[in-house]
Amino acid sequence: MITLTPAENRLRDFLIEQARTADPGDPETSTITYTVLAETLDPDMTLGLNQPGPRTGRLTTALYHLNKHEHERHRPLVGAFAVSKGGDRTSDSGFAGLARDELGFDIPEDKAAERAFWRGQLDQSVEYWSRDREDGALTDAQFTTIMAELATIKRMLRQLMHG
């Protein structure tokens, strides 16, 4: 299970707000480039997300962790709102590659399929984060508590079965 750092939680909160306030008919207008995202979240470079030079390193790692975190909790990949200068996540294979290779999504290795997947994650994020949260969805704290309880139950069952 991925546990987000404070900087990654800040990134998550920011991107969730992008999804929550996006135009459902055109969520691409609410995407934000890596450069602007890093400068917005980390103007004084104290979080390590706004490193000089190319926006790789900690920001990319934070987006990777964020998307894995959301997937583990059965939520759309809100990291889709962070895009390269070209305006979408298909200019490099990082977003689709993570989803395909590490999260188990069935995405053909072609630009059209990768773009469709990216756009689908935008749409799903907007739908998920803009709806009324009285639908029974778990908060992260509730999810973590349940997972800890399940781990305890698993240990107890092992002890019962194996003495």
PDB file of C-alpha atoms in Angstrom:
ATOM      1  CA  MET A   1       0.000   0.000   0.000  1.00  0.00           C
ATOM      2  CA  ILE A   2       1.251   3.431  -0.916  1.00  0.00           C
ATOM      3  CA  THR A   3       1.360   6.031   1.833  1.00  0.00           C
ATOM      4  CA  LEU A   4       1.620   9.559   0.495  1.00  0.00           C
ATOM      5  CA  THR A   5       4.120  12.082   1.809  1.00  0.00           C
ATOM      6  CA  PRO A   6       2.917  15.557   2.840  1.00  0.00           C
ATOM      7  CA  ALA A   7       4.068  16.931  -0.541  1.00  0.00           C
ATOM      8  CA  GLU A   8       2.212  14.139  -2.360  1.00  0.00           C
ATOM      9  CA  ASN A   9      -0.922  14.812  -0.314  1.00  0.00           C
ATOM     10  CA  ARG A  10      -0.718  18.466  -1.286  1.00  0.00           C
ATOM     11  CA  LEU A  11      -0.383  17.441  -4.939  1.00  0.00           C
ATOM     12  CA  ARG A  12      -3.354  15.098  -4.553  1.00  0.00           C
ATOM     13  CA  ASP A  13      -5.530  17.778  -2.969  1.00  0.00           C
ATOM     14  CA  PHE A  14      -4.641  20.220  -5.731  1.00  0.00           C
ATOM     15  CA  LEU A  15      -5.439  17.761  -8.542  1.00  0.00           C
ATOM     16  CA  ILE A  16      -8.676  16.669  -6.871  1.00  0.00           C
ATOM     17  CA  GLU A  17      -9.730  20.315  -6.836  1.00  0.00           C
ATOM     18  CA  GLN A  18      -8.875  20.501 -10.559  1.00  0.00           C
ATOM     19  CA  ALA A  19     -11.169  17.503 -11.135  1.00  0.00           C
ATOM     20  CA  ARG A  20     -13.896  18.810  -8.839  1.00  0.00           C
ATOM     21  CA  THR A  21     -14.101  22.174 -10.614  1.00  0.00           C
ATOM     22  CA  ALA A  22     -13.504  20.965 -14.179  1.00  0.00           C
ATOM     23  CA  ASP A  23     -16.077  21.400 -16.919  1.00  0.00           C
ATOM     24  CA  PRO A  24     -17.549  17.887 -17.294  1.00  0.00           C
ATOM     25  CA  GLY A  25     -17.984  18.491 -21.015  1.00  0.00           C
ATOM     26  CA  ASP A  26     -14.348  19.496 -21.521  1.00  0.00           C
ATOM     27  CA  PRO A  27     -12.132  18.452 -18.608  1.00  0.00           C
ATOM     28  CA  GLU A  28      -9.002  18.949 -20.710  1.00  0.00           C
ATOM     29  CA  THR A  29      -9.337  22.695 -20.095  1.00  0.00           C
ATOM     30  CA  SER A  30      -8.571  22.024 -16.416  1.00  0.00           C
ATOM     31  CA  THR A  31      -5.324  20.157 -16.989  1.00  0.00           C
ATOM     32  CA  ILE A  32      -2.134  21.767 -15.756  1.00  0.00           C
ATOM     33  CA  THR A  33       1.401  21.393 -17.081  1.00  0.00           C
ATOM     34  CA  TYR A  34       4.135  19.914 -14.942  1.00  0.00           C
ATOM     35  CA  THR A  35       5.951  23.250 -14.925  1.00  0.00           C
ATOM     36  CA  VAL A  36       2.963  25.306 -13.767  1.00  0.00           C
ATOM     37  CA  LEU A  37       1.986  22.612 -11.275  1.00  0.00           C
ATOM     38  CA  ALA A  38       5.456  22.530  -9.732  1.00  0.00           C
ATOM     39  CA  GLU A  39       5.674  26.330  -9.583  1.00  0.00           C
ATOM     40  CA  THR A  40       2.189  26.602  -8.068  1.00  0.00           C
ATOM     41  CA  LEU A  41       2.608  23.933  -5.400  1.00  0.00           C
ATOM     42  CA  ASP A  42       6.231  24.607  -4.560  1.00  0.00           C
ATOM     43  CA  PRO A  43       7.096  28.249  -5.333  1.00  0.00           C
ATOM     44  CA  ASP A  44       9.910  28.384  -2.778  1.00  0.00           C
ATOM     45  CA  MET A  45      11.186  24.867  -3.662  1.00  0.00           C
ATOM     46  CA  THR A  46      10.794  23.599  -0.090  1.00  0.00           C
ATOM     47  CA  LEU A  47       8.717  20.546  -1.101  1.00  0.00           C
ATOM     48  CA  GLY A  48      11.219  19.428  -3.717  1.00  0.00           C
ATOM     49  CA  LEU A  49       8.586  19.335  -6.466  1.00  0.00           C
ATOM     50  CA  ASN A  50       9.878  22.450  -8.233  1.00  0.00           C
ATOM     51  CA  GLN A  51      13.415  21.425  -9.057  1.00  0.00           C
ATOM     52  CA  PRO A  52      15.466  23.443 -11.540  1.00  0.00           C
ATOM     53  CA  GLY A  53      15.687  21.948 -15.025  1.00  0.00           C
ATOM     54  CA  PRO A  54      13.289  19.396 -16.486  1.00  0.00           C
ATOM     55  CA  ARG A  55      10.248  18.529 -14.372  1.00  0.00           C
ATOM     56  CA  THR A  56      11.365  15.004 -13.655  1.00  0.00           C
ATOM     57  CA  GLY A  57      12.483  13.528 -10.420  1.00  0.00           C
ATOM     58  CA  ARG A  58      10.345  14.277  -7.412  1.00  0.00           C
ATOM     59  CA  LEU A  59       7.301  15.602  -9.269  1.00  0.00           C
ATOM     60  CA  THR A  60       7.214  12.556 -11.541  1.00  0.00           C
ATOM     61  CA  THR A  61       7.712  10.263  -8.558  1.00  0.00           C
ATOM     62  CA  ALA A  62       4.952  12.072  -6.656  1.00  0.00           C
ATOM     63  CA  LEU A  63       2.552  11.645  -9.603  1.00  0.00           C
ATOM     64  CA  TYR A  64       3.504   7.967  -9.828  1.00  0.00           C
ATOM     65  CA  HIS A  65       2.785   7.465  -6.111  1.00  0.00           C
ATOM     66  CA  LEU A  66      -0.437   9.449  -6.350  1.00  0.00           C
ATOM     67  CA  ASN A  67      -1.792   7.354  -9.217  1.00  0.00           C
ATOM     68  CA  LYS A  68      -0.875   4.086  -7.466  1.00  0.00           C
ATOM     69  CA  HIS A  69      -2.496   5.401  -4.262  1.00  0.00           C
ATOM     70  CA  GLU A  70      -5.734   6.218  -6.052  1.00  0.00           C
ATOM     71  CA  HIS A  71      -5.802   2.909  -7.924  1.00  0.00           C
ATOM     72  CA  GLU A  72      -5.319   0.945  -4.687  1.00  0.00           C
ATOM     73  CA  ARG A  73      -8.422   2.688  -3.380  1.00  0.00           C
ATOM     74  CA  HIS A  74     -10.417   1.935  -6.546  1.00  0.00           C
ATOM     75  CA  ARG A  75     -10.586   5.558  -7.635  1.00  0.00           C
ATOM     76  CA  PRO A  76      -9.774   7.121 -11.008  1.00  0.00           C
ATOM     77  CA  LEU A  77      -6.201   8.259 -11.659  1.00  0.00           C
ATOM     78  CA  VAL A  78      -6.539  11.949 -10.835  1.00  0.00           C
ATOM     79  CA  GLY A  79      -2.898  12.426 -11.842  1.00  0.00           C
ATOM     80  CA  ALA A  80      -4.268  12.595 -15.396  1.00  0.00           C
ATOM     81  CA  PHE A  81      -4.772  16.318 -14.783  1.00  0.00           C
ATOM     82  CA  ALA A  82      -0.984  16.852 -14.763  1.00  0.00           C
ATOM     83  CA  VAL A  83       0.203  17.039 -18.368  1.00  0.00           C
ATOM     84  CA  SER A  84       3.290  17.743 -20.393  1.00  0.00           C
ATOM     85  CA  LYS A  85       3.709  20.975 -22.364  1.00  0.00           C
ATOM     86  CA  GLY A  86       2.003  19.261 -25.304  1.00  0.00           C
ATOM     87  CA  GLY A  87      -1.249  19.260 -23.331  1.00  0.00           C
ATOM     88  CA  ASP A  88      -1.879  15.578 -22.709  1.00  0.00           C
ATOM     89  CA  ARG A  89      -0.352  12.572 -21.034  1.00  0.00           C
ATOM     90  CA  THR A  90       0.265  10.682 -24.265  1.00  0.00           C
ATOM     91  CA  SER A  91       3.356  12.603 -25.389  1.00  0.00           C
ATOM     92  CA  ASP A  92       5.309  10.201 -23.212  1.00  0.00           C
ATOM     93  CA  SER A  93       4.283   6.709 -22.253  1.00  0.00           C
ATOM     94  CA  GLY A  94       4.591   7.327 -18.497  1.00  0.00           C
ATOM     95  CA  PHE A  95       0.902   7.634 -17.644  1.00  0.00           C
ATOM     96  CA  ALA A  96      -0.353   4.810 -19.870  1.00  0.00           C
ATOM     97  CA  GLY A  97       2.791   2.773 -19.140  1.00  0.00           C
ATOM     98  CA  LEU A  98       2.187   2.936 -15.384  1.00  0.00           C
ATOM     99  CA  ALA A  99      -1.453   2.017 -15.854  1.00  0.00           C
ATOM    100  CA  ARG A 100      -0.641  -0.819 -18.236  1.00  0.00           C
ATOM    101  CA  ASP A 101       2.541  -2.241 -16.707  1.00  0.00           C
ATOM    102  CA  GLU A 102       2.007  -1.727 -12.981  1.00  0.00           C
ATOM    103  CA  LEU A 103      -1.698  -1.248 -12.373  1.00  0.00           C
ATOM    104  CA  GLY A 104      -3.004  -3.930 -14.730  1.00  0.00           C
ATOM    105  CA  PHE A 105      -5.025  -1.795 -17.138  1.00  0.00           C
ATOM    106  CA  ASP A 106      -5.473  -3.338 -20.588  1.00  0.00           C
ATOM    107  CA  ILE A 107      -4.296  -0.511 -22.846  1.00  0.00           C
ATOM    108  CA  PRO A 108      -2.914  -1.277 -26.311  1.00  0.00           C
ATOM    109  CA  GLU A 109       0.462   0.299 -27.012  1.00  0.00           C
ATOM    110  CA  ASP A 110      -0.685   2.882 -29.520  1.00  0.00           C
ATOM    111  CA  LYS A 111      -1.201   6.622 -29.185  1.00  0.00           C
ATOM    112  CA  ALA A 112      -4.956   6.550 -29.879  1.00  0.00           C
ATOM    113  CA  ALA A 113      -5.629   3.935 -27.192  1.00  0.00           C
ATOM    114  CA  GLU A 114      -3.348   5.712 -24.705  1.00  0.00           C
ATOM    115  CA  ARG A 115      -5.082   9.025 -25.371  1.00  0.00           C
ATOM    116  CA  ALA A 116      -8.516   7.419 -24.968  1.00  0.00           C
ATOM    117  CA  PHE A 117      -7.419   5.909 -21.651  1.00  0.00           C
ATOM    118  CA  TRP A 118      -6.054   9.285 -20.452  1.00  0.00           C
ATOM    119  CA  ARG A 119      -9.261  11.077 -21.478  1.00  0.00           C
ATOM    120  CA  GLY A 120     -11.321   8.394 -19.746  1.00  0.00           C
ATOM    121  CA  GLN A 121      -9.380   8.972 -16.520  1.00  0.00           C
ATOM    122  CA  LEU A 122     -10.059  12.710 -16.793  1.00  0.00           C
ATOM    123  CA  ASP A 123     -13.782  12.067 -17.277  1.00  0.00           C
ATOM    124  CA  GLN A 124     -13.948   9.531 -14.445  1.00  0.00           C
ATOM    125  CA  SER A 125     -12.017  11.833 -12.090  1.00  0.00           C
ATOM    126  CA  VAL A 126     -14.413  14.701 -12.790  1.00  0.00           C
ATOM    127  CA  GLU A 127     -17.411  12.459 -12.215  1.00  0.00           C
ATOM    128  CA  TYR A 128     -15.977  10.905  -9.047  1.00  0.00           C
ATOM    129  CA  TRP A 129     -14.684  14.042  -7.341  1.00  0.00           C
ATOM    130  CA  SER A 130     -17.562  16.372  -8.250  1.00  0.00           C
ATOM    131  CA  ARG A 131     -20.364  14.159  -6.947  1.00  0.00           C
ATOM    132  CA  ASP A 132     -21.872  14.390  -3.509  1.00  0.00           C
ATOM    133  CA  ARG A 133     -19.713  12.314  -1.167  1.00  0.00           C
ATOM    134  CA  GLU A 134     -22.720  10.919   0.675  1.00  0.00           C
ATOM    135  CA  ASP A 135     -22.569   7.905  -1.641  1.00  0.00           C
ATOM    136  CA  GLY A 136     -20.801   5.750   0.921  1.00  0.00           C
ATOM    137  CA  ALA A 137     -17.293   6.207  -0.481  1.00  0.00           C
ATOM    138  CA  LEU A 138     -14.567   5.701   2.096  1.00  0.00           C
ATOM    139  CA  THR A 139     -12.222   8.461   3.127  1.00  0.00           C
ATOM    140  CA  ASP A 140      -8.505   7.681   3.115  1.00  0.00           C
ATOM    141  CA  ALA A 141      -8.500   7.508   6.918  1.00  0.00           C
ATOM    142  CA  GLN A 142     -11.373   5.008   6.897  1.00  0.00           C
ATOM    143  CA  PHE A 143      -9.653   2.949   4.209  1.00  0.00           C
ATOM    144  CA  THR A 144      -6.399   2.864   6.188  1.00  0.00           C
ATOM    145  CA  THR A 145      -8.230   1.808   9.349  1.00  0.00           C
ATOM    146  CA  ILE A 146     -10.030  -1.007   7.536  1.00  0.00           C
ATOM    147  CA  MET A 147      -6.794  -2.232   5.957  1.00  0.00           C
ATOM    148  CA  ALA A 148      -5.088  -2.261   9.371  1.00  0.00           C
ATOM    149  CA  GLU A 149      -7.994  -4.240  10.828  1.00  0.00           C
ATOM    150  CA  LEU A 150      -7.817  -6.738   7.966  1.00  0.00           C
ATOM    151  CA  ALA A 151      -4.079  -7.183   8.533  1.00  0.00           C
ATOM    152  CA  THR A 152      -4.781  -7.916  12.209  1.00  0.00           C
ATOM    153  CA  ILE A 153      -7.438 -10.461  11.276  1.00  0.00           C
ATOM    154  CA  LYS A 154      -5.052 -12.073   8.787  1.00  0.00           C
ATOM    155  CA  ARG A 155      -2.363 -12.443  11.489  1.00  0.00           C
ATOM    156  CA  MET A 156      -4.888 -13.933  13.906  1.00  0.00           C
ATOM    157  CA  LEU A 157      -6.093 -16.444  11.314  1.00  0.00           C
ATOM    158  CA  ARG A 158      -2.524 -17.493  10.559  1.00  0.00           C
ATOM    159  CA  GLN A 159      -1.884 -18.032  14.264  1.00  0.00           C
ATOM    160  CA  LEU A 160      -5.037 -20.134  14.594  1.00  0.00           C
ATOM    161  CA  MET A 161      -4.199 -22.223  11.547  1.00  0.00           C
ATOM    162  CA  HIS A 162      -0.498 -22.701  12.253  1.00  0.00           C
ATOM    163  CA  GLY A 163      -0.421 -22.600  16.015  1.00  0.00           C
TER     164      GLY A 163
END
